[in-house]
């Protein structure tokens, strides 16, 4: 049984998916600090917005208090995960990220993706079993 299941989830901050997404967001901000100045409103800004969107949508969905609303927000968060992954790959190709930075960031994105997918699957199972709150 996971730690999350053993302890009651009282707020969105208790969700492992939110915690990992929050850490990813900070990682993206640190990584984009070193991007060329010309990218402040370009790729760096877009990566920051996508990264902020992930934990924000998880938190918003949790706050809506119904499973369908939570799922809708998680799907949006998942879309932002795909977006940030694409942007990180582009930043690597443009040599804005070192291979080491890119590997670390892509690992963090992958971890966030897996946790978010697991949460989506759990809520989809809950919905299909007839419990929508």
mmCIF file of N, CA and C in Angstrom:
data_model
loop_
_atom_site.group_PDB
_atom_site.id
_atom_site.type_symbol
_atom_site.label_atom_id
_atom_site.label_comp_id
_atom_site.label_asym_id
_atom_site.label_seq_id
_atom_site.Cartn_x
_atom_site.Cartn_y
_atom_site.Cartn_z
ATOM 1 N N UNK A 1 0.848 -1.181 0.000
ATOM 2 C CA UNK A 1 0.000 0.000 0.000
ATOM 3 C C UNK A 1 0.895 1.247 0.000
ATOM 4 N N UNK A 2 0.535 2.225 -0.782
ATOM 5 C CA UNK A 2 1.378 3.414 -0.861
ATOM 6 C C UNK A 2 1.214 4.279 0.374
ATOM 7 N N UNK A 3 2.205 5.126 0.581
ATOM 8 C CA UNK A 3 2.150 6.060 1.717
ATOM 9 C C UNK A 3 0.910 6.947 1.619
ATOM 10 N N UNK A 4 0.571 7.339 0.395
ATOM 11 C CA UNK A 4 -0.581 8.210 0.174
ATOM 12 C C UNK A 4 -1.876 7.532 0.636
ATOM 13 N N UNK A 5 -1.986 6.228 0.416
ATOM 14 C CA UNK A 5 -3.200 5.522 0.817
ATOM 15 C C UNK A 5 -3.247 5.300 2.319
ATOM 16 N N UNK A 6 -2.089 5.137 2.951
ATOM 17 C CA UNK A 6 -2.053 4.920 4.386
ATOM 18 C C UNK A 6 -2.478 6.160 5.150
ATOM 19 N N UNK A 7 -2.068 7.304 4.662
ATOM 20 C CA UNK A 7 -2.415 8.561 5.319
ATOM 21 C C UNK A 7 -3.529 9.244 4.534
ATOM 22 N N UNK A 8 -4.431 9.862 5.233
ATOM 23 C CA UNK A 8 -5.536 10.551 4.580
ATOM 24 C C UNK A 8 -5.012 11.740 3.787
ATOM 25 N N UNK A 9 -5.567 11.912 2.605
ATOM 26 C CA UNK A 9 -5.238 13.069 1.778
ATOM 27 C C UNK A 9 -6.194 14.185 2.198
ATOM 28 N N UNK A 10 -5.638 15.181 2.853
ATOM 29 C CA UNK A 10 -6.465 16.273 3.372
ATOM 30 C C UNK A 10 -6.476 17.481 2.441
ATOM 31 N N UNK A 11 -5.333 17.754 1.809
ATOM 32 C CA UNK A 11 -5.245 18.873 0.877
ATOM 33 C C UNK A 11 -4.492 18.404 -0.364
ATOM 34 N N UNK A 12 -4.531 19.208 -1.387
ATOM 35 C CA UNK A 12 -3.805 18.878 -2.615
ATOM 36 C C UNK A 12 -2.314 18.730 -2.341
ATOM 37 N N UNK A 13 -1.804 19.397 -1.315
ATOM 38 C CA UNK A 13 -0.372 19.306 -0.989
ATOM 39 C C UNK A 13 0.021 17.914 -0.496
ATOM 40 N N UNK A 14 -0.953 17.117 -0.100
ATOM 41 C CA UNK A 14 -0.688 15.745 0.330
ATOM 42 C C UNK A 14 -0.538 14.785 -0.851
ATOM 43 N N UNK A 15 -0.923 15.210 -2.038
ATOM 44 C CA UNK A 15 -0.840 14.357 -3.220
ATOM 45 C C UNK A 15 0.598 14.288 -3.730
ATOM 46 N N UNK A 16 1.108 13.089 -3.873
ATOM 47 C CA UNK A 16 2.468 12.910 -4.378
ATOM 48 C C UNK A 16 2.606 13.504 -5.773
ATOM 49 N N UNK A 17 1.571 13.389 -6.598
ATOM 50 C CA UNK A 17 1.616 13.960 -7.949
ATOM 51 C C UNK A 17 1.791 15.476 -7.887
ATOM 52 N N UNK A 18 1.085 16.133 -6.976
ATOM 53 C CA UNK A 18 1.233 17.591 -6.841
ATOM 54 C C UNK A 18 2.639 17.938 -6.350
ATOM 55 N N UNK A 19 3.143 17.201 -5.368
ATOM 56 C CA UNK A 19 4.478 17.470 -4.817
ATOM 57 C C UNK A 19 5.544 17.371 -5.901
ATOM 58 N N UNK A 20 5.456 16.321 -6.723
ATOM 59 C CA UNK A 20 6.436 16.135 -7.794
ATOM 60 C C UNK A 20 6.278 17.231 -8.853
ATOM 61 N N UNK A 21 5.055 17.604 -9.171
ATOM 62 C CA UNK A 21 4.811 18.664 -10.153
ATOM 63 C C UNK A 21 5.330 20.004 -9.647
ATOM 64 N N UNK A 22 5.184 20.239 -8.359
ATOM 65 C CA UNK A 22 5.674 21.476 -7.745
ATOM 66 C C UNK A 22 7.203 21.534 -7.835
ATOM 67 N N UNK A 23 7.863 20.419 -7.534
ATOM 68 C CA UNK A 23 9.324 20.352 -7.647
ATOM 69 C C UNK A 23 9.767 20.541 -9.097
ATOM 70 N N UNK A 24 9.031 19.937 -10.028
ATOM 71 C CA UNK A 24 9.331 20.101 -11.451
ATOM 72 C C UNK A 24 9.261 21.574 -11.845
ATOM 73 N N UNK A 25 8.252 22.251 -11.357
ATOM 74 C CA UNK A 25 8.077 23.680 -11.649
ATOM 75 C C UNK A 25 9.313 24.468 -11.206
ATOM 76 N N UNK A 26 9.785 24.213 -10.007
ATOM 77 C CA UNK A 26 10.985 24.901 -9.513
ATOM 78 C C UNK A 26 12.193 24.541 -10.372
ATOM 79 N N UNK A 27 12.301 23.271 -10.775
ATOM 80 C CA UNK A 27 13.410 22.844 -11.630
ATOM 81 C C UNK A 27 13.402 23.592 -12.960
ATOM 82 N N UNK A 28 12.224 23.767 -13.522
ATOM 83 C CA UNK A 28 12.108 24.476 -14.803
ATOM 84 C C UNK A 28 12.545 25.930 -14.640
ATOM 85 N N UNK A 29 12.118 26.573 -13.576
ATOM 86 C CA UNK A 29 12.532 27.964 -13.342
ATOM 87 C C UNK A 29 14.045 28.076 -13.195
ATOM 88 N N UNK A 30 14.658 27.141 -12.479
ATOM 89 C CA UNK A 30 16.110 27.169 -12.319
ATOM 90 C C UNK A 30 16.812 26.954 -13.663
ATOM 91 N N UNK A 31 16.314 26.007 -14.444
ATOM 92 C CA UNK A 31 16.939 25.692 -15.730
ATOM 93 C C UNK A 31 16.798 26.845 -16.726
ATOM 94 N N UNK A 32 15.638 27.486 -16.753
ATOM 95 C CA UNK A 32 15.411 28.543 -17.749
ATOM 96 C C UNK A 32 16.106 29.851 -17.388
ATOM 97 N N UNK A 33 16.581 29.972 -16.163
ATOM 98 C CA UNK A 33 17.354 31.157 -15.770
ATOM 99 C C UNK A 33 18.587 31.338 -16.638
ATOM 100 N N UNK A 34 19.122 30.238 -17.102
ATOM 101 C CA UNK A 34 20.367 30.268 -17.876
ATOM 102 C C UNK A 34 20.129 30.325 -19.390
ATOM 103 N N UNK A 35 18.882 30.421 -19.806
ATOM 104 C CA UNK A 35 18.587 30.533 -21.232
ATOM 105 C C UNK A 35 19.053 31.895 -21.745
ATOM 106 N N UNK A 36 19.267 31.998 -23.050
ATOM 107 C CA UNK A 36 19.649 33.305 -23.603
ATOM 108 C C UNK A 36 18.592 34.367 -23.293
ATOM 109 N N UNK A 37 19.052 35.575 -23.136
ATOM 110 C CA UNK A 37 18.155 36.697 -22.828
ATOM 111 C C UNK A 37 17.023 36.826 -23.849
ATOM 112 N N UNK A 38 17.334 36.491 -25.095
ATOM 113 C CA UNK A 38 16.330 36.589 -26.161
ATOM 114 C C UNK A 38 15.163 35.628 -25.963
ATOM 115 N N UNK A 39 15.323 34.651 -25.089
ATOM 116 C CA UNK A 39 14.269 33.655 -24.852
ATOM 117 C C UNK A 39 13.398 33.965 -23.628
ATOM 118 N N UNK A 40 13.637 35.094 -22.978
ATOM 119 C CA UNK A 40 12.869 35.434 -21.775
ATOM 120 C C UNK A 40 11.364 35.389 -22.059
ATOM 121 N N UNK A 41 10.953 35.923 -23.197
ATOM 122 C CA UNK A 41 9.528 35.929 -23.547
ATOM 123 C C UNK A 41 9.191 34.850 -24.564
ATOM 124 N N UNK A 42 10.171 34.049 -24.898
ATOM 125 C CA UNK A 42 9.970 32.965 -25.850
ATOM 126 C C UNK A 42 9.866 31.633 -25.146
ATOM 127 N N UNK A 43 10.819 30.770 -25.463
ATOM 128 C CA UNK A 43 10.781 29.404 -24.946
ATOM 129 C C UNK A 43 10.849 29.345 -23.417
ATOM 130 N N UNK A 44 11.677 30.177 -22.814
ATOM 131 C CA UNK A 44 11.784 30.162 -21.343
ATOM 132 C C UNK A 44 10.441 30.502 -20.701
ATOM 133 N N UNK A 45 9.818 31.545 -21.178
ATOM 134 C CA UNK A 45 8.522 31.946 -20.628
ATOM 135 C C UNK A 45 7.453 30.891 -20.848
ATOM 136 N N UNK A 46 7.469 30.290 -22.030
ATOM 137 C CA UNK A 46 6.488 29.245 -22.333
ATOM 138 C C UNK A 46 6.692 28.024 -21.446
ATOM 139 N N UNK A 47 7.940 27.647 -21.217
ATOM 140 C CA UNK A 47 8.229 26.507 -20.342
ATOM 141 C C UNK A 47 7.783 26.802 -18.913
ATOM 142 N N UNK A 48 8.020 28.019 -18.457
ATOM 143 C CA UNK A 48 7.613 28.394 -17.105
ATOM 144 C C UNK A 48 6.093 28.355 -16.961
ATOM 145 N N UNK A 49 5.385 28.880 -17.960
ATOM 146 C CA UNK A 49 3.910 28.866 -17.891
ATOM 147 C C UNK A 49 3.371 27.435 -17.884
ATOM 148 N N UNK A 50 3.938 26.582 -18.738
ATOM 149 C CA UNK A 50 3.487 25.184 -18.790
ATOM 150 C C UNK A 50 3.782 24.481 -17.472
ATOM 151 N N UNK A 51 4.962 24.756 -16.916
ATOM 152 C CA UNK A 51 5.343 24.109 -15.650
ATOM 153 C C UNK A 51 4.441 24.543 -14.505
ATOM 154 N N UNK A 52 4.130 25.829 -14.433
ATOM 155 C CA UNK A 52 3.240 26.346 -13.379
ATOM 156 C C UNK A 52 1.839 25.746 -13.519
ATOM 157 N N UNK A 53 1.433 25.514 -14.747
ATOM 158 C CA UNK A 53 0.101 24.978 -15.016
ATOM 159 C C UNK A 53 -0.111 23.585 -14.408
ATOM 160 N N UNK A 54 0.948 22.802 -14.317
ATOM 161 C CA UNK A 54 0.790 21.409 -13.875
ATOM 162 C C UNK A 54 0.338 21.325 -12.409
ATOM 163 N N UNK A 55 1.121 21.824 -11.442
ATOM 164 C CA UNK A 55 0.641 21.731 -10.055
ATOM 165 C C UNK A 55 -0.587 22.597 -9.813
ATOM 166 N N UNK A 56 -0.713 23.686 -10.559
ATOM 167 C CA UNK A 56 -1.878 24.560 -10.394
ATOM 168 C C UNK A 56 -3.164 23.843 -10.768
ATOM 169 N N UNK A 57 -3.147 23.090 -11.863
ATOM 170 C CA UNK A 57 -4.346 22.361 -12.277
ATOM 171 C C UNK A 57 -4.647 21.191 -11.357
ATOM 172 N N UNK A 58 -3.617 20.548 -10.832
ATOM 173 C CA UNK A 58 -3.851 19.473 -9.863
ATOM 174 C C UNK A 58 -4.525 20.059 -8.625
ATOM 175 N N UNK A 59 -4.017 21.188 -8.156
ATOM 176 C CA UNK A 59 -4.601 21.839 -6.971
ATOM 177 C C UNK A 59 -6.027 22.302 -7.239
ATOM 178 N N UNK A 60 -6.230 22.913 -8.395
ATOM 179 C CA UNK A 60 -7.577 23.406 -8.720
ATOM 180 C C UNK A 60 -8.580 22.266 -8.790
ATOM 181 N N UNK A 61 -8.188 21.187 -9.456
ATOM 182 C CA UNK A 61 -9.088 20.044 -9.578
ATOM 183 C C UNK A 61 -9.427 19.434 -8.233
ATOM 184 N N UNK A 62 -8.433 19.324 -7.365
ATOM 185 C CA UNK A 62 -8.670 18.799 -6.024
ATOM 186 C C UNK A 62 -9.673 19.685 -5.286
ATOM 187 N N UNK A 63 -9.534 20.984 -5.459
ATOM 188 C CA UNK A 63 -10.417 21.934 -4.781
ATOM 189 C C UNK A 63 -11.843 21.919 -5.285
ATOM 190 N N UNK A 64 -12.075 21.403 -6.475
ATOM 191 C CA UNK A 64 -13.436 21.362 -7.036
ATOM 192 C C UNK A 64 -14.304 20.324 -6.335
ATOM 193 N N UNK A 65 -13.683 19.343 -5.728
ATOM 194 C CA UNK A 65 -14.335 18.375 -4.841
ATOM 195 C C UNK A 65 -15.227 17.334 -5.513
ATOM 196 N N UNK A 66 -15.280 17.277 -6.839
ATOM 197 C CA UNK A 66 -15.992 16.162 -7.478
ATOM 198 C C UNK A 66 -15.005 15.428 -8.375
ATOM 199 N N UNK A 67 -15.195 14.143 -8.510
ATOM 200 C CA UNK A 67 -14.286 13.335 -9.310
ATOM 201 C C UNK A 67 -14.257 13.779 -10.776
ATOM 202 N N UNK A 68 -15.399 14.025 -11.421
ATOM 203 C CA UNK A 68 -15.333 14.472 -12.824
ATOM 204 C C UNK A 68 -14.572 15.793 -12.983
ATOM 205 N N UNK A 69 -14.772 16.730 -12.077
ATOM 206 C CA UNK A 69 -14.052 18.005 -12.163
ATOM 207 C C UNK A 69 -12.554 17.803 -11.923
ATOM 208 N N UNK A 70 -12.221 16.951 -10.963
ATOM 209 C CA UNK A 70 -10.817 16.668 -10.676
ATOM 210 C C UNK A 70 -10.162 16.032 -11.905
ATOM 211 N N UNK A 71 -10.841 15.060 -12.503
ATOM 212 C CA UNK A 71 -10.305 14.405 -13.693
ATOM 213 C C UNK A 71 -10.073 15.392 -14.829
ATOM 214 N N UNK A 72 -11.018 16.280 -15.047
ATOM 215 C CA UNK A 72 -10.889 17.295 -16.102
ATOM 216 C C UNK A 72 -9.614 18.115 -15.890
ATOM 217 N N UNK A 73 -9.370 18.518 -14.666
ATOM 218 C CA UNK A 73 -8.170 19.303 -14.351
ATOM 219 C C UNK A 73 -6.897 18.465 -14.501
ATOM 220 N N UNK A 74 -6.979 17.192 -14.162
ATOM 221 C CA UNK A 74 -5.813 16.319 -14.324
ATOM 222 C C UNK A 74 -5.481 16.104 -15.802
ATOM 223 N N UNK A 75 -6.502 16.025 -16.644
ATOM 224 C CA UNK A 75 -6.255 15.909 -18.088
ATOM 225 C C UNK A 75 -5.549 17.169 -18.612
ATOM 226 N N UNK A 76 -5.942 18.318 -18.109
ATOM 227 C CA UNK A 76 -5.288 19.570 -18.498
ATOM 228 C C UNK A 76 -3.837 19.565 -18.010
ATOM 229 N N UNK A 77 -3.627 19.126 -16.774
ATOM 230 C CA UNK A 77 -2.264 19.030 -16.240
ATOM 231 C C UNK A 77 -1.431 18.082 -17.089
ATOM 232 N N UNK A 78 -2.027 16.966 -17.488
ATOM 233 C CA UNK A 78 -1.304 15.997 -18.316
ATOM 234 C C UNK A 78 -0.916 16.614 -19.661
ATOM 235 N N UNK A 79 -1.806 17.391 -20.239
ATOM 236 C CA UNK A 79 -1.476 18.094 -21.485
ATOM 237 C C UNK A 79 -0.287 19.020 -21.298
ATOM 238 N N UNK A 80 -0.226 19.697 -20.168
ATOM 239 C CA UNK A 80 0.901 20.585 -19.877
ATOM 240 C C UNK A 80 2.192 19.798 -19.669
ATOM 241 N N UNK A 81 2.083 18.593 -19.141
ATOM 242 C CA UNK A 81 3.259 17.730 -18.995
ATOM 243 C C UNK A 81 3.822 17.395 -20.374
ATOM 244 N N UNK A 82 2.945 17.046 -21.310
ATOM 245 C CA UNK A 82 3.392 16.754 -22.678
ATOM 246 C C UNK A 82 4.020 17.992 -23.308
ATOM 247 N N UNK A 83 3.429 19.141 -23.047
ATOM 248 C CA UNK A 83 3.945 20.408 -23.563
ATOM 249 C C UNK A 83 5.344 20.682 -23.016
ATOM 250 N N UNK A 84 5.534 20.563 -21.710
ATOM 251 C CA UNK A 84 6.839 20.868 -21.111
ATOM 252 C C UNK A 84 7.885 19.857 -21.566
ATOM 253 N N UNK A 85 7.480 18.630 -21.789
ATOM 254 C CA UNK A 85 8.419 17.621 -22.282
ATOM 255 C C UNK A 85 8.921 18.009 -23.681
ATOM 256 N N UNK A 86 8.019 18.414 -24.542
ATOM 257 C CA UNK A 86 8.384 18.858 -25.887
ATOM 258 C C UNK A 86 9.309 20.065 -25.826
ATOM 259 N N UNK A 87 8.988 21.005 -24.966
ATOM 260 C CA UNK A 87 9.794 22.216 -24.835
ATOM 261 C C UNK A 87 11.181 21.916 -24.287
ATOM 262 N N UNK A 88 11.284 20.978 -23.363
ATOM 263 C CA UNK A 88 12.589 20.594 -22.817
ATOM 264 C C UNK A 88 13.442 19.931 -23.900
ATOM 265 N N UNK A 89 12.813 19.119 -24.728
ATOM 266 C CA UNK A 89 13.543 18.497 -25.836
ATOM 267 C C UNK A 89 14.043 19.553 -26.816
ATOM 268 N N UNK A 90 13.208 20.547 -27.103
ATOM 269 C CA UNK A 90 13.615 21.642 -27.993
ATOM 270 C C UNK A 90 14.756 22.444 -27.380
ATOM 271 N N UNK A 91 14.645 22.756 -26.093
ATOM 272 C CA UNK A 91 15.699 23.514 -25.410
ATOM 273 C C UNK A 91 17.022 22.747 -25.453
ATOM 274 N N UNK A 92 16.944 21.433 -25.383
ATOM 275 C CA UNK A 92 18.151 20.607 -25.465
ATOM 276 C C UNK A 92 18.732 20.664 -26.875
ATOM 277 N N UNK A 93 17.873 20.525 -27.869
ATOM 278 C CA UNK A 93 18.319 20.570 -29.263
ATOM 279 C C UNK A 93 18.954 21.923 -29.599
ATOM 280 N N UNK A 94 18.447 22.990 -28.989
ATOM 281 C CA UNK A 94 18.986 24.336 -29.222
ATOM 282 C C UNK A 94 20.209 24.630 -28.345
ATOM 283 N N UNK A 95 20.616 23.648 -27.556
ATOM 284 C CA UNK A 95 21.779 23.751 -26.649
ATOM 285 C C UNK A 95 21.577 24.786 -25.538
ATOM 286 N N UNK A 96 20.327 24.998 -25.131
ATOM 287 C CA UNK A 96 20.036 25.869 -23.992
ATOM 288 C C UNK A 96 20.176 25.095 -22.684
ATOM 289 N N UNK A 97 20.078 23.767 -22.775
ATOM 290 C CA UNK A 97 20.260 22.882 -21.623
ATOM 291 C C UNK A 97 21.426 21.951 -21.910
ATOM 292 N N UNK A 98 22.258 21.734 -20.922
ATOM 293 C CA UNK A 98 23.314 20.735 -21.075
ATOM 294 C C UNK A 98 22.657 19.352 -21.070
ATOM 295 N N UNK A 99 23.404 18.355 -21.511
ATOM 296 C CA UNK A 99 22.859 16.992 -21.496
ATOM 297 C C UNK A 99 22.479 16.577 -20.081
ATOM 298 N N UNK A 100 23.309 16.954 -19.111
ATOM 299 C CA UNK A 100 23.041 16.606 -17.709
ATOM 300 C C UNK A 100 21.762 17.293 -17.214
ATOM 301 N N UNK A 101 21.613 18.587 -17.521
ATOM 302 C CA UNK A 101 20.398 19.319 -17.123
ATOM 303 C C UNK A 101 19.175 18.729 -17.803
ATOM 304 N N UNK A 102 19.307 18.431 -19.081
ATOM 305 C CA UNK A 102 18.188 17.866 -19.840
ATOM 306 C C UNK A 102 17.772 16.518 -19.265
ATOM 307 N N UNK A 103 18.749 15.661 -18.965
ATOM 308 C CA UNK A 103 18.432 14.350 -18.395
ATOM 309 C C UNK A 103 17.690 14.494 -17.071
ATOM 310 N N UNK A 104 18.175 15.404 -16.225
ATOM 311 C CA UNK A 104 17.549 15.619 -14.919
ATOM 312 C C UNK A 104 16.114 16.141 -15.089
ATOM 313 N N UNK A 105 15.947 17.103 -15.987
ATOM 314 C CA UNK A 105 14.625 17.688 -16.213
ATOM 315 C C UNK A 105 13.672 16.667 -16.831
ATOM 316 N N UNK A 106 14.143 15.914 -17.812
ATOM 317 C CA UNK A 106 13.290 14.909 -18.453
ATOM 318 C C UNK A 106 12.927 13.784 -17.488
ATOM 319 N N UNK A 107 13.825 13.454 -16.570
ATOM 320 C CA UNK A 107 13.523 12.453 -15.537
ATOM 321 C C UNK A 107 12.407 12.975 -14.627
ATOM 322 N N UNK A 108 12.523 14.223 -14.232
ATOM 323 C CA UNK A 108 11.512 14.837 -13.371
ATOM 324 C C UNK A 108 10.160 14.918 -14.092
ATOM 325 N N UNK A 109 10.192 15.253 -15.368
ATOM 326 C CA UNK A 109 8.960 15.299 -16.171
ATOM 327 C C UNK A 109 8.352 13.896 -16.238
ATOM 328 N N UNK A 110 9.185 12.891 -16.479
ATOM 329 C CA UNK A 110 8.695 11.510 -16.557
ATOM 330 C C UNK A 110 8.073 11.039 -15.252
ATOM 331 N N UNK A 111 8.710 11.386 -14.137
ATOM 332 C CA UNK A 111 8.164 11.019 -12.827
ATOM 333 C C UNK A 111 6.809 11.691 -12.611
ATOM 334 N N UNK A 112 6.728 12.959 -12.956
ATOM 335 C CA UNK A 112 5.468 13.704 -12.807
ATOM 336 C C UNK A 112 4.392 13.096 -13.698
ATOM 337 N N UNK A 113 4.774 12.731 -14.903
ATOM 338 C CA UNK A 113 3.832 12.108 -15.837
ATOM 339 C C UNK A 113 3.283 10.800 -15.268
ATOM 340 N N UNK A 114 4.163 9.944 -14.773
ATOM 341 C CA UNK A 114 3.731 8.647 -14.228
ATOM 342 C C UNK A 114 2.774 8.819 -13.048
ATOM 343 N N UNK A 115 3.104 9.726 -12.146
ATOM 344 C CA UNK A 115 2.249 9.941 -10.976
ATOM 345 C C UNK A 115 0.893 10.525 -11.366
ATOM 346 N N UNK A 116 0.903 11.437 -12.326
ATOM 347 C CA UNK A 116 -0.354 12.047 -12.779
ATOM 348 C C UNK A 116 -1.218 11.011 -13.489
ATOM 349 N N UNK A 117 -0.608 10.179 -14.332
ATOM 350 C CA UNK A 117 -1.355 9.110 -15.010
ATOM 351 C C UNK A 117 -1.956 8.141 -13.992
ATOM 352 N N UNK A 118 -1.191 7.805 -12.965
ATOM 353 C CA UNK A 118 -1.686 6.880 -11.940
ATOM 354 C C UNK A 118 -2.888 7.483 -11.211
ATOM 355 N N UNK A 119 -2.815 8.765 -10.926
ATOM 356 C CA UNK A 119 -3.939 9.439 -10.265
ATOM 357 C C UNK A 119 -5.154 9.471 -11.183
ATOM 358 N N UNK A 120 -4.933 9.737 -12.460
ATOM 359 C CA UNK A 120 -6.031 9.728 -13.437
ATOM 360 C C UNK A 120 -6.673 8.346 -13.472
ATOM 361 N N UNK A 121 -5.847 7.301 -13.565
ATOM 362 C CA UNK A 121 -6.401 5.929 -13.618
ATOM 363 C C UNK A 121 -7.206 5.601 -12.364
ATOM 364 N N UNK A 122 -6.698 6.002 -11.208
ATOM 365 C CA UNK A 122 -7.405 5.726 -9.954
ATOM 366 C C UNK A 122 -8.764 6.429 -9.933
ATOM 367 N N UNK A 123 -8.797 7.668 -10.395
ATOM 368 C CA UNK A 123 -10.065 8.406 -10.400
ATOM 369 C C UNK A 123 -11.021 7.884 -11.463
ATOM 370 N N UNK A 124 -10.485 7.433 -12.587
ATOM 371 C CA UNK A 124 -11.341 6.825 -13.618
ATOM 372 C C UNK A 124 -11.975 5.543 -13.091
ATOM 373 N N UNK A 125 -11.192 4.751 -12.347
ATOM 374 C CA UNK A 125 -11.752 3.529 -11.733
ATOM 375 C C UNK A 125 -12.851 3.889 -10.733
ATOM 376 N N UNK A 126 -12.592 4.928 -9.939
ATOM 377 C CA UNK A 126 -13.585 5.379 -8.957
ATOM 378 C C UNK A 126 -14.877 5.791 -9.669
ATOM 379 N N UNK A 127 -14.736 6.522 -10.741
ATOM 380 C CA UNK A 127 -15.906 6.970 -11.503
ATOM 381 C C UNK A 127 -16.661 5.789 -12.109
ATOM 382 N N UNK A 128 -15.930 4.838 -12.659
ATOM 383 C CA UNK A 128 -16.589 3.695 -13.306
ATOM 384 C C UNK A 128 -17.265 2.776 -12.287
ATOM 385 N N UNK A 129 -16.837 2.865 -11.041
ATOM 386 C CA UNK A 129 -17.472 2.042 -10.004
ATOM 387 C C UNK A 129 -18.738 2.701 -9.451
ATOM 388 N N UNK A 130 -19.018 3.902 -9.955
ATOM 389 C CA UNK A 130 -20.263 4.559 -9.566
ATOM 390 C C UNK A 130 -20.137 5.628 -8.500
ATOM 391 N N UNK A 131 -18.957 5.892 -7.992
ATOM 392 C CA UNK A 131 -18.772 6.915 -6.968
ATOM 393 C C UNK A 131 -18.168 8.145 -7.606
ATOM 394 N N UNK A 132 -18.937 9.241 -7.707
ATOM 395 C CA UNK A 132 -18.468 10.422 -8.432
ATOM 396 C C UNK A 132 -18.072 11.581 -7.534
ATOM 397 N N UNK A 133 -18.084 11.396 -6.223
ATOM 398 C CA UNK A 133 -17.649 12.497 -5.342
ATOM 399 C C UNK A 133 -16.396 12.132 -4.601
#
